[in-house]
Short mmCIF file of C-alpha atoms and ligand atoms in Angstrom, two decimals:
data_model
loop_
_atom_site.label_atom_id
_atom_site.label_comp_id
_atom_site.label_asym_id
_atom_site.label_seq_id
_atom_site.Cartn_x
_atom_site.Cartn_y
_atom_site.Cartn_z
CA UNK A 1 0.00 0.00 0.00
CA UNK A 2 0.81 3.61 -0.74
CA UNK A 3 1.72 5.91 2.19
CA UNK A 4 -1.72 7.73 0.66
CA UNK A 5 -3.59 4.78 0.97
CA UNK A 6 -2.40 3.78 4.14
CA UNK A 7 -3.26 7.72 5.16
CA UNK A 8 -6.69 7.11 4.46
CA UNK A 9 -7.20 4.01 6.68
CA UNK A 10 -6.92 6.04 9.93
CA UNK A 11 -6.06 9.55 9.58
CA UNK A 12 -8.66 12.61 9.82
CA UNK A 13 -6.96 15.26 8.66
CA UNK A 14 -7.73 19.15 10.07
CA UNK A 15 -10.01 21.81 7.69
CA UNK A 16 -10.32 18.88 5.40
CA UNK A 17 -13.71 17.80 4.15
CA UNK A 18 -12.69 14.14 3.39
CA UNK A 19 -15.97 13.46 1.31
CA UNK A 20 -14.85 15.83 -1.35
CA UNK A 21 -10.82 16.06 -1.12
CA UNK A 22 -9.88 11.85 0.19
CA UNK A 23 -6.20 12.54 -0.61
CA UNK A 24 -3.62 13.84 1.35
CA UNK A 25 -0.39 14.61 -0.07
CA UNK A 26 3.04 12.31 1.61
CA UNK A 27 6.10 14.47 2.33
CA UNK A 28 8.63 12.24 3.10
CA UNK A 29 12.08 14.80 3.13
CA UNK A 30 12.26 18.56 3.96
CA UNK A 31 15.48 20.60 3.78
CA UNK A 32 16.05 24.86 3.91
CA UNK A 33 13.04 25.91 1.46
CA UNK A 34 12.03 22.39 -0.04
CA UNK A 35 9.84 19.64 0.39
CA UNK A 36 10.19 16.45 -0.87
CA UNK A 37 7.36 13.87 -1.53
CA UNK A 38 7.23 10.30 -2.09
CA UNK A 39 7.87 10.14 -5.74
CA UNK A 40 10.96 12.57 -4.98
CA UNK A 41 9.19 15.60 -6.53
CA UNK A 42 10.30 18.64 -5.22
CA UNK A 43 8.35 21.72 -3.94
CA UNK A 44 8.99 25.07 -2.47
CA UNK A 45 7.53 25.41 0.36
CA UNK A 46 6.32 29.40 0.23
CA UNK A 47 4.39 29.43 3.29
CA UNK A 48 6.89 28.06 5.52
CA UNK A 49 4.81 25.29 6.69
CA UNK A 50 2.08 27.47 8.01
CA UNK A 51 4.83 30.10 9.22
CA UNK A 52 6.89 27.82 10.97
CA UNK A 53 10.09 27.00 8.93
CA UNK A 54 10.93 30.25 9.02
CA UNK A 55 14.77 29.32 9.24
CA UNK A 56 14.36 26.62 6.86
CA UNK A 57 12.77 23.16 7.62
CA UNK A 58 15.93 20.54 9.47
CA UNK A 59 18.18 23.86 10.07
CA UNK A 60 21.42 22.32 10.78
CA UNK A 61 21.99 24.80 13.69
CA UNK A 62 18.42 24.00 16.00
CA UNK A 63 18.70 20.05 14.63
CA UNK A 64 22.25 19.89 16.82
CA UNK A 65 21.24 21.94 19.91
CA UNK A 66 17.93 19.60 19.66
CA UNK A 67 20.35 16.84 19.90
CA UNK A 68 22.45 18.26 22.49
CA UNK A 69 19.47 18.91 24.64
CA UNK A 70 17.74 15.28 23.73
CA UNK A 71 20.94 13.45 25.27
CA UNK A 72 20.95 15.35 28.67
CA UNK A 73 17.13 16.34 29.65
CA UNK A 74 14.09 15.29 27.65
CA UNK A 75 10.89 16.09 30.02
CA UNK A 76 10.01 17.25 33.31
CA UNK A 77 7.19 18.52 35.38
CA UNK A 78 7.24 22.17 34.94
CA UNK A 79 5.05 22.74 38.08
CA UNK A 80 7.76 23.34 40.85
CA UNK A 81 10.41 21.89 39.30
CA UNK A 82 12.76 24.38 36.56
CA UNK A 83 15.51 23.33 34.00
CA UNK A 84 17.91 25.50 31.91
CA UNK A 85 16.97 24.98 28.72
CA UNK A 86 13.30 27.00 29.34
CA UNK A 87 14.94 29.88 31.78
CA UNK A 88 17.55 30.78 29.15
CA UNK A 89 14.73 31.14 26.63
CA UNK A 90 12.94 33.42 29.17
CA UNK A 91 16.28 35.47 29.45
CA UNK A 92 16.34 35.46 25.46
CA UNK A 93 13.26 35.77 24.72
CA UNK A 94 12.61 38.89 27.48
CA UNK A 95 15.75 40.55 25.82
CA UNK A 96 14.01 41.09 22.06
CA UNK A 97 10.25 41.33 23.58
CA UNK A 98 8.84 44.90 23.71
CA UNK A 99 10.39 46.16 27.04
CA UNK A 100 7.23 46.39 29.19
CA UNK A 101 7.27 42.39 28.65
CA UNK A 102 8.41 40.80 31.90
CA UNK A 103 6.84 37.19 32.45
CA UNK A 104 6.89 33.89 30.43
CA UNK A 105 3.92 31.60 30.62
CA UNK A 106 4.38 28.42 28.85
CA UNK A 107 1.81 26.28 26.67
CA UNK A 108 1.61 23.82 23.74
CA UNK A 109 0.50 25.68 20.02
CA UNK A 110 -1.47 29.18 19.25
CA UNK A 111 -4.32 28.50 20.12
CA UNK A 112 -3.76 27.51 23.78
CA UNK A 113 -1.23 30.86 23.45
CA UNK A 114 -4.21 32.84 23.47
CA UNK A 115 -6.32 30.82 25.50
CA UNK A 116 -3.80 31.12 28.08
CA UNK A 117 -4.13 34.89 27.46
CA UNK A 118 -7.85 35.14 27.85
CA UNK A 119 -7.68 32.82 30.90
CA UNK A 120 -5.10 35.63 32.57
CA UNK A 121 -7.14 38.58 31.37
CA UNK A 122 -10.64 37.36 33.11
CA UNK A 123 -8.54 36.27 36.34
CA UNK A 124 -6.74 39.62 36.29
CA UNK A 125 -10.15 41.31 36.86
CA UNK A 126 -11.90 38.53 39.25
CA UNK A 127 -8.38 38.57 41.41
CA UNK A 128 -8.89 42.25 41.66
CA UNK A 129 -12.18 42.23 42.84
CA UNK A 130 -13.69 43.16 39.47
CA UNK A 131 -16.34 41.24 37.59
CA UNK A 132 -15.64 42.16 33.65
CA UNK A 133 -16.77 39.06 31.81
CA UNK A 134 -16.56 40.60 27.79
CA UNK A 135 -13.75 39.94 25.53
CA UNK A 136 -12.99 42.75 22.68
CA UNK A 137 -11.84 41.30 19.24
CA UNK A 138 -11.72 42.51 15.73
CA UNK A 139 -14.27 41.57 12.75
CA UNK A 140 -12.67 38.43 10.66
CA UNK A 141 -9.94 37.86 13.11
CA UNK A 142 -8.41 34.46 13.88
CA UNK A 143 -7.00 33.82 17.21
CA UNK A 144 -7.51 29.64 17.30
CA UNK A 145 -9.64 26.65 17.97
CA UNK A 146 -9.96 25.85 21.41
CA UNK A 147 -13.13 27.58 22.98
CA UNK A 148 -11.81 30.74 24.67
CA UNK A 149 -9.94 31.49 21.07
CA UNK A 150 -12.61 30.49 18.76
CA UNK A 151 -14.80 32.99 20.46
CA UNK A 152 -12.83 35.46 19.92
CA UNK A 153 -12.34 34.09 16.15
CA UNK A 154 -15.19 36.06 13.84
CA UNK A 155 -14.77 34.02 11.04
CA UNK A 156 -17.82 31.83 10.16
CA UNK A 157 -16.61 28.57 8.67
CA UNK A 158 -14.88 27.75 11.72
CA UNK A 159 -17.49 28.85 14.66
CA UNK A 160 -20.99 27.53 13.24
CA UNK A 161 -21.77 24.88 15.48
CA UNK A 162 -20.34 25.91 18.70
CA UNK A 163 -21.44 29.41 18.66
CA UNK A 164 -24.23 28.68 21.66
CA UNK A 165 -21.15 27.96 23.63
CA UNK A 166 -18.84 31.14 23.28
CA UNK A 167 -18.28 33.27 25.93
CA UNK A 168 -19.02 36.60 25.15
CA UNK A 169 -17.14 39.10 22.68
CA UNK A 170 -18.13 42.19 21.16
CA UNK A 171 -16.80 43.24 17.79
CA UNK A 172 -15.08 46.05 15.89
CA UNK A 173 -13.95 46.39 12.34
CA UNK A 174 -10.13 46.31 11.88
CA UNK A 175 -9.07 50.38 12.91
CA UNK A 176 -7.93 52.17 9.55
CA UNK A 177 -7.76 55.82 8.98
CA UNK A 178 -11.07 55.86 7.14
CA UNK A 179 -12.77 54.32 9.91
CA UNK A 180 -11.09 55.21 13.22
CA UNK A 181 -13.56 58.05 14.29
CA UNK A 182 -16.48 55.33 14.38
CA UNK A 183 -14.54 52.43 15.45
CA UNK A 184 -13.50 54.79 18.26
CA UNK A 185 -16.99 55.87 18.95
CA UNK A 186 -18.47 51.92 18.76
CA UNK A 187 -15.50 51.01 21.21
CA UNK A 188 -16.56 53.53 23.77
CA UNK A 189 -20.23 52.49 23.75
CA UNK A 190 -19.15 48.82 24.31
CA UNK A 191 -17.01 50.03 27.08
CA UNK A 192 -19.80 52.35 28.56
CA UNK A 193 -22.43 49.12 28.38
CA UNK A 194 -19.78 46.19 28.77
CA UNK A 195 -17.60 44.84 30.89
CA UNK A 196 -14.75 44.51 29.07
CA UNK A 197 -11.95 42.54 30.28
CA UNK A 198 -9.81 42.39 27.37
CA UNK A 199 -8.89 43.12 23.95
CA UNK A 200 -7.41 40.39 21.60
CA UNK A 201 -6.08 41.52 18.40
CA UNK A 202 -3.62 40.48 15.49
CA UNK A 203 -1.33 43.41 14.82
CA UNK A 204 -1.50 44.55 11.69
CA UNK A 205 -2.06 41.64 9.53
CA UNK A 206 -5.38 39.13 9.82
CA UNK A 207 -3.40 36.03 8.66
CA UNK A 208 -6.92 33.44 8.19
CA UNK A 209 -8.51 36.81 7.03
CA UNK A 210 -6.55 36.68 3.63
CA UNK A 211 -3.90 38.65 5.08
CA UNK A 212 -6.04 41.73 5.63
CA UNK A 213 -3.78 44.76 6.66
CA UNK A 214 -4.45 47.21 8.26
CA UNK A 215 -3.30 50.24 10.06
CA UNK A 216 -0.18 51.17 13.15
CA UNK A 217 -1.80 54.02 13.88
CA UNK A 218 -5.25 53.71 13.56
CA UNK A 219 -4.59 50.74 15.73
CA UNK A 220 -3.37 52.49 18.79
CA UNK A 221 -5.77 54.45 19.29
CA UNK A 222 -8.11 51.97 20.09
CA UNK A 223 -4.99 50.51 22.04
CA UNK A 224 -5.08 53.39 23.52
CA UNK A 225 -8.85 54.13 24.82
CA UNK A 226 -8.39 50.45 26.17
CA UNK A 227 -5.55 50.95 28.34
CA UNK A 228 -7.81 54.18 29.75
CA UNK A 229 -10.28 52.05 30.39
CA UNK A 230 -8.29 49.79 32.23
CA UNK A 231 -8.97 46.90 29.56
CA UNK A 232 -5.83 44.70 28.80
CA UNK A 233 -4.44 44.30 25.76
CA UNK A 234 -3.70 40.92 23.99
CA UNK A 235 -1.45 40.95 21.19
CA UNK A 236 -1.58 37.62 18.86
CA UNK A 237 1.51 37.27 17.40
CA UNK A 238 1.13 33.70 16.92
CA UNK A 239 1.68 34.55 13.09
CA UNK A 240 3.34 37.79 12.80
CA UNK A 241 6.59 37.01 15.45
CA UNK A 242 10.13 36.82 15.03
CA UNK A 243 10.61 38.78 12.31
CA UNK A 244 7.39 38.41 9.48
CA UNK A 245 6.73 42.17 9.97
CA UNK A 246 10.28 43.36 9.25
CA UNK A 247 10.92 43.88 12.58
CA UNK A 248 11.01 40.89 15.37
CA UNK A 249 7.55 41.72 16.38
CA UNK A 250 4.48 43.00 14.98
CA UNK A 251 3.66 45.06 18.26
CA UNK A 252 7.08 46.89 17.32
CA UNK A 253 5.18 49.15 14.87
CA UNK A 254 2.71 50.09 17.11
CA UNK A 255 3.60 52.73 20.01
CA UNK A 256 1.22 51.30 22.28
CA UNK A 257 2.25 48.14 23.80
CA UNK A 258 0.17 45.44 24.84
CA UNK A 259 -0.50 43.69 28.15
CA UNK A 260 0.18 40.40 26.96
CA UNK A 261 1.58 38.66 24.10
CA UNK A 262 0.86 35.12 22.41
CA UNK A 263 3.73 33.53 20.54
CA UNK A 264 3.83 30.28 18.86
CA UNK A 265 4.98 28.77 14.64
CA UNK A 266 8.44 30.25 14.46
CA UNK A 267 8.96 30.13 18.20
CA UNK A 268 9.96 26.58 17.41
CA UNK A 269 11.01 27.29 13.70
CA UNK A 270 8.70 24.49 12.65
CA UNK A 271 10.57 21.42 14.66
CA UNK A 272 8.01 21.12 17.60
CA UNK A 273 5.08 22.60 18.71
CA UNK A 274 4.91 24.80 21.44
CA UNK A 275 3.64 28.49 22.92
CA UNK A 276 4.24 31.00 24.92
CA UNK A 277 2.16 33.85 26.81
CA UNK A 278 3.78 36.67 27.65
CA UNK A 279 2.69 39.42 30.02
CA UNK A 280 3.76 42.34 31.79
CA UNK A 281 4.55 42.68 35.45
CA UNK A 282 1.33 44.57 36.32
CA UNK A 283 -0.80 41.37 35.23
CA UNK A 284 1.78 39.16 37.21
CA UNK A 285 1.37 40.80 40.40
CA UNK A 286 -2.31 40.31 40.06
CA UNK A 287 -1.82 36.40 40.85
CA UNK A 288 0.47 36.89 43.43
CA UNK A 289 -1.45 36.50 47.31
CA UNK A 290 -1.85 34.46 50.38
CA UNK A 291 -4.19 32.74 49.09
CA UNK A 292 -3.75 29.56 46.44
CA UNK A 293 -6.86 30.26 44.39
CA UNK A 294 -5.49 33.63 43.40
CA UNK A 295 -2.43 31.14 41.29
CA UNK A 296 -3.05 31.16 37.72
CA UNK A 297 -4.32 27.37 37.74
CA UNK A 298 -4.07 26.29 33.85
CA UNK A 299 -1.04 23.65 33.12
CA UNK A 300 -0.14 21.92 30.08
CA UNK A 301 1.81 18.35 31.15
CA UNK A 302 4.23 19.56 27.86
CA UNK A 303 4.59 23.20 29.12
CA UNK A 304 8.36 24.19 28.97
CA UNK A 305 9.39 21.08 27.40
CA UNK A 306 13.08 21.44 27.39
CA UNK A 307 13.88 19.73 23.76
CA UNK A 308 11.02 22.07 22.68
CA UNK A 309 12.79 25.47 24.69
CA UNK A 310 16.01 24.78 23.36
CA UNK A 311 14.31 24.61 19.92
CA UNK A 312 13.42 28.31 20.88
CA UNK A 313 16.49 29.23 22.16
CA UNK A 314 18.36 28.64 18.67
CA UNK A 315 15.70 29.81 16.92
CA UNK A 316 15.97 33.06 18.98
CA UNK A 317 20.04 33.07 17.96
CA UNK A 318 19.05 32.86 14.17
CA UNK A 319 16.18 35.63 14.33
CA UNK A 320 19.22 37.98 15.78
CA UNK A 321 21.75 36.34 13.49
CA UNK A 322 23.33 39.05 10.67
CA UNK A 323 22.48 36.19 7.90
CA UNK A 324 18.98 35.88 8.88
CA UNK A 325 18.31 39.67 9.03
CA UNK A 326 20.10 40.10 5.56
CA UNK A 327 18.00 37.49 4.37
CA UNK A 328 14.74 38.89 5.54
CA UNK A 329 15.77 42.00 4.03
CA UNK A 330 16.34 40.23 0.79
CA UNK A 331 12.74 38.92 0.66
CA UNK A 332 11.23 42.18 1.20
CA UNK A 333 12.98 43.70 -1.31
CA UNK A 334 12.17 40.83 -3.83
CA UNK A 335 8.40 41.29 -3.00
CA UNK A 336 8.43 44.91 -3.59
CA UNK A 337 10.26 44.23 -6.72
CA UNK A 338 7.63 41.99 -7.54
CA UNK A 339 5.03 44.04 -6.53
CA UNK A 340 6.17 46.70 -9.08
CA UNK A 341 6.14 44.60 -11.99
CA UNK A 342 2.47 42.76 -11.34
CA UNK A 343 0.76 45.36 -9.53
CA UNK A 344 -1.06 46.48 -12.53
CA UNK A 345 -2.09 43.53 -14.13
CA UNK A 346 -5.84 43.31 -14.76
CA UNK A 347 -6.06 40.34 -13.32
CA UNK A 348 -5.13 41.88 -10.01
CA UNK A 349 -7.30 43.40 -8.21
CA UNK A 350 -5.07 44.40 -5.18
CA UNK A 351 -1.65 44.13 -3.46
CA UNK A 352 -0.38 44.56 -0.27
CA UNK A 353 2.84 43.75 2.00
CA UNK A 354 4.19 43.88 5.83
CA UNK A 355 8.17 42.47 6.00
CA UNK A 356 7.75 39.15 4.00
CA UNK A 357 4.02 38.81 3.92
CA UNK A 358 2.86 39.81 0.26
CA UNK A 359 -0.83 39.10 -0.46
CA UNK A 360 -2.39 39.78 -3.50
CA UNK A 361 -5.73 39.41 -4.25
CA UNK A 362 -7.09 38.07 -8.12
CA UNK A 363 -9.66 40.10 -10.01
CA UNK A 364 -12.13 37.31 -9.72
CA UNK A 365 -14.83 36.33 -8.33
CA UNK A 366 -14.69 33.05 -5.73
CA UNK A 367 -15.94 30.94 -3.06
CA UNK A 368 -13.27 30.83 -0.50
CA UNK A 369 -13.81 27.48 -0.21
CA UNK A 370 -14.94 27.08 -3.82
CA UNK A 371 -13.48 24.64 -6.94
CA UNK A 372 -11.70 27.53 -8.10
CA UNK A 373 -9.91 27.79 -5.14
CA UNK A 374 -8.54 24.30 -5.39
CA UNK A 375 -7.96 25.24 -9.37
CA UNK A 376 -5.25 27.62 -8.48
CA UNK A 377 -3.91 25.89 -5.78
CA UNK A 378 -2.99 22.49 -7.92
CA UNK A 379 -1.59 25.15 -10.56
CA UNK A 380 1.10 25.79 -7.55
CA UNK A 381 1.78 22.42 -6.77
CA UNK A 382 1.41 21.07 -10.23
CA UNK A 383 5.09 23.57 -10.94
CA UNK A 384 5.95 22.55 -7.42
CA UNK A 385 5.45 25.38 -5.55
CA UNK A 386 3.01 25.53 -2.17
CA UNK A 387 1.28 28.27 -2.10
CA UNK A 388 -3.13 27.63 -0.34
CA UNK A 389 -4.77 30.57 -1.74
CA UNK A 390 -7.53 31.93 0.87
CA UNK A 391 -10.24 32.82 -1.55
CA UNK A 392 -9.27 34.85 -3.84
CA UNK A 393 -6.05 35.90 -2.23
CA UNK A 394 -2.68 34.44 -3.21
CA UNK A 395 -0.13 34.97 -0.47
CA UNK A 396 3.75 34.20 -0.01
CA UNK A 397 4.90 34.38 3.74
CA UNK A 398 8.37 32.23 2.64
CA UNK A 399 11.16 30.54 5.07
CA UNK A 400 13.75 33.32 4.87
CA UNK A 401 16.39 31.25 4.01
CA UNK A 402 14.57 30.65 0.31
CA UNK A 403 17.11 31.24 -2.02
CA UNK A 404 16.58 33.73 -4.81
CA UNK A 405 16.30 31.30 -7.41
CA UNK A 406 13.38 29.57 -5.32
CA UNK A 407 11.33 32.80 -4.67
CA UNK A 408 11.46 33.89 -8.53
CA UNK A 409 9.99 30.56 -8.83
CA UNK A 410 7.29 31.29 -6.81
CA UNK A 411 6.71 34.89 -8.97
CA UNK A 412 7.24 32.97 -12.35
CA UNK A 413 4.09 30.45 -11.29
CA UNK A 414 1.78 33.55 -9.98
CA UNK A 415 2.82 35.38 -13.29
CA UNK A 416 1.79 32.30 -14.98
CA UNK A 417 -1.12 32.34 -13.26
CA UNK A 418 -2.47 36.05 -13.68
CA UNK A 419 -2.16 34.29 -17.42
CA UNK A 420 -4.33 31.53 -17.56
CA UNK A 421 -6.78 32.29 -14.53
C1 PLP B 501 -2.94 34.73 14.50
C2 PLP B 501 -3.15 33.30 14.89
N1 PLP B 501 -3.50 33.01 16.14
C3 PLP B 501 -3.69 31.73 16.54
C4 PLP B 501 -3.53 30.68 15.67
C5 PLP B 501 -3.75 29.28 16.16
O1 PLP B 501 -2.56 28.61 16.27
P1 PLP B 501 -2.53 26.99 16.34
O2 PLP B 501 -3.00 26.52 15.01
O3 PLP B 501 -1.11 26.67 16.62
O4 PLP B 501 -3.45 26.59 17.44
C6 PLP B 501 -3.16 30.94 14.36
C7 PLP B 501 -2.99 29.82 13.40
O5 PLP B 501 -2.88 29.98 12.21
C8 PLP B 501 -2.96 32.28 13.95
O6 PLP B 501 -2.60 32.59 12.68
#
């Protein structure tokens, strides 16, 4: 039997409707940029395995520090017992954080990242005495899966049949400079007939929203009115950390910084999973009493794995590295060079870019979810290249380590495309 067929005995595969699409692709090899299936075709993988690989998938540097770390410690309890491996990350990690970023709070993918966050934000009020039970989030974001995530999640496909069981979130659009004066104005009557606890947000670009962008400033006002209203901020940089943006993080472009940050994808550079919740001191301080029930109670039996920390840790060394920072630099040159030349095509309807996210969207219309959709996405992998279009938005968010010669490749196939969609 085929690895496919043998797939199809047992596996249920996530966001996949089996009835319609049975087959799931075998990868059996991935090195720097490329994947490798089972018939040894090659692809280039331009989404960095859902914005993990950012260093390039088996990076020689994190695969020996994994084995380093796998010969001396592999797991331990992380509630009252510490290792090295997760406080040097905390000392690393603290170091290239926005500065009013003081505590580490461990946890297993993105999802739980922001669960975690939501978890901290309600107990931040109730430990203060404070009953504010409403969560803030943008229209169309995407924070995860899990329950406390999902409701903060606006985007349909995903919620339908658990929406009876959110808890409760109000909305407002993504802040731009068209809209600010009634976002603003919405924002202050939820506050005045609300409690609001928190506000989660993706800074600056709604990944699962097609890569929607949208705007620094804009944005902190709204940060802003929150931290007025004593509201704390959640930043989810599950997608946009270490270094998508141009800068390490997202919340770098913004001059308001937020309570609390979720980080996951690169964090491990695509080797393990694993999250992080960071926070500042003020939300710390808020756990801290005589009393046990006032402890932040939510544990993960993998939090701080140390194989999965010291994953981090050399991630963390590449993100700083001079070669990675050139490299990132490359890639958003290459997109804005690429952005010149296809920018008016009339098969493009729009363009946009944030550090090596490039998103265009395709004068057409189409069902997110839709035949065409899957059209243009076997036009990518039929020339090798992965690329899943969301609708009718093609995006690239590459490892940085592709090579120039691989992300031309990636242009040539969307060129081809603008000619025969
Ligand atoms: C911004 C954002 N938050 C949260 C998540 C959820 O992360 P995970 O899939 O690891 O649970 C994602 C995943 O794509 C994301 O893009």
């Amino acid at each position: 039997m085929t690895l496919q067929e043998r797939d199809k005995k047992h596996l249920w595969h996530p966001l996949t409707q089996h009835k319609i699409h049975p087959d799931a692709l075998p990868i059996v090899k991935a090195k720097g940029a490329l994947l490798y299936d089972d018939k040894g075709k090659e692809y280039i993988d331009g989404i960095a395995s859902w914005y993990t690989a950012m260093y390039g998938h088996c990076n020689d540097y994190i695969l020996n520090k994994v084995n380093e770390q796998m010969q001396k410690l592999d797991q331990i309890v992380f509630a009252g017992f510490t290792h090295e491996p997760a406080i040097k990350l905390s000392e690393e990690l603290i170091k290239i954080l926005p500065q009013n970023q003081e505590k580490i709070f461990f946890s297993d993918n993105g999802s739980t990242a922001n669960e975690v966050g939501i978890k901290m934000a309600l107990q931040y009020h109730f430990n203060k005495g404070e009953k504010r039970n409403v969560i803030l989030a943008l229209e169309n974001g995407f924070h995860g899966d899990t329950f406390g995530a999902m409701s903060a999640s606006g985007l349909d496909v995903y919620n339908g049949p658990f929406e009876d069981f959110f808890i409760a979130v109000k909305r407002i659009p993504a802040p731009t400079q068209e809209n600010i004066e009634e976002v603003l104005s919405l924002v202050n009557e939820i506050i005045t007939t609300n409690n609001v606890a928190a506000f989660i947000y993706e800074p600056l670009v709604q990944g699962a929203n097609a890569m929607h962008m949208f705007d620094a400033d804009s944005l902190n006002e709204v940060l802003k009115l929150c931290k007025a209203n004593q509201i704390l901020t959640i930043a989810d940089e599950v997608m946009t950390g270490f270094g998508k943006t141009g800068t390490h993080f997202a919340s770098e472009h913004i001059e308001t910084k937020p309570d609390i940050i979720s980080l996951s994808k690169a964090l491990t550079a695509g080797f393990v999973p694993m999250a992080i919740t960071s926070c500042t001191v003020d939300v710390y301080k808020a756990f801290l009493d005589d009393t046990v029930g006032k402890a932040f109670f939510h544990a993960h039996t993998y939090s701080a794995n140390p194989i999965a920390c010291s994953v981090a840790v050399a991630a963390i060394a590449l993100l700083q590295s001079t070669e990675i920072q050139d490299n990132i630099h490359r890639v958003i040159n290459a997109h804005q060079e690429f952005d010149m030349k296809i920018t008016s095509h009339p098969k493009v309807k729009s363009t946009r870019q944030l550090g090596v996210i490039y998103a265009l969207d395709l004068n057409i219309e189409m069902d997110r979810y839709g035949k065409k959709r899957y059209q243009i996405f076997n036009h990518f992998m039929d020339r090798g290249v992965v690329l899943r279009p969301l609708g009718n938005t093609v995006y690239i968010l590459p490892p940085y380590v592709i090579t120039s010669s691989e992300l031309q490749k990636i242009y040539d196939t969307i060129e081809e495309l603008l000619e025969v969609v």
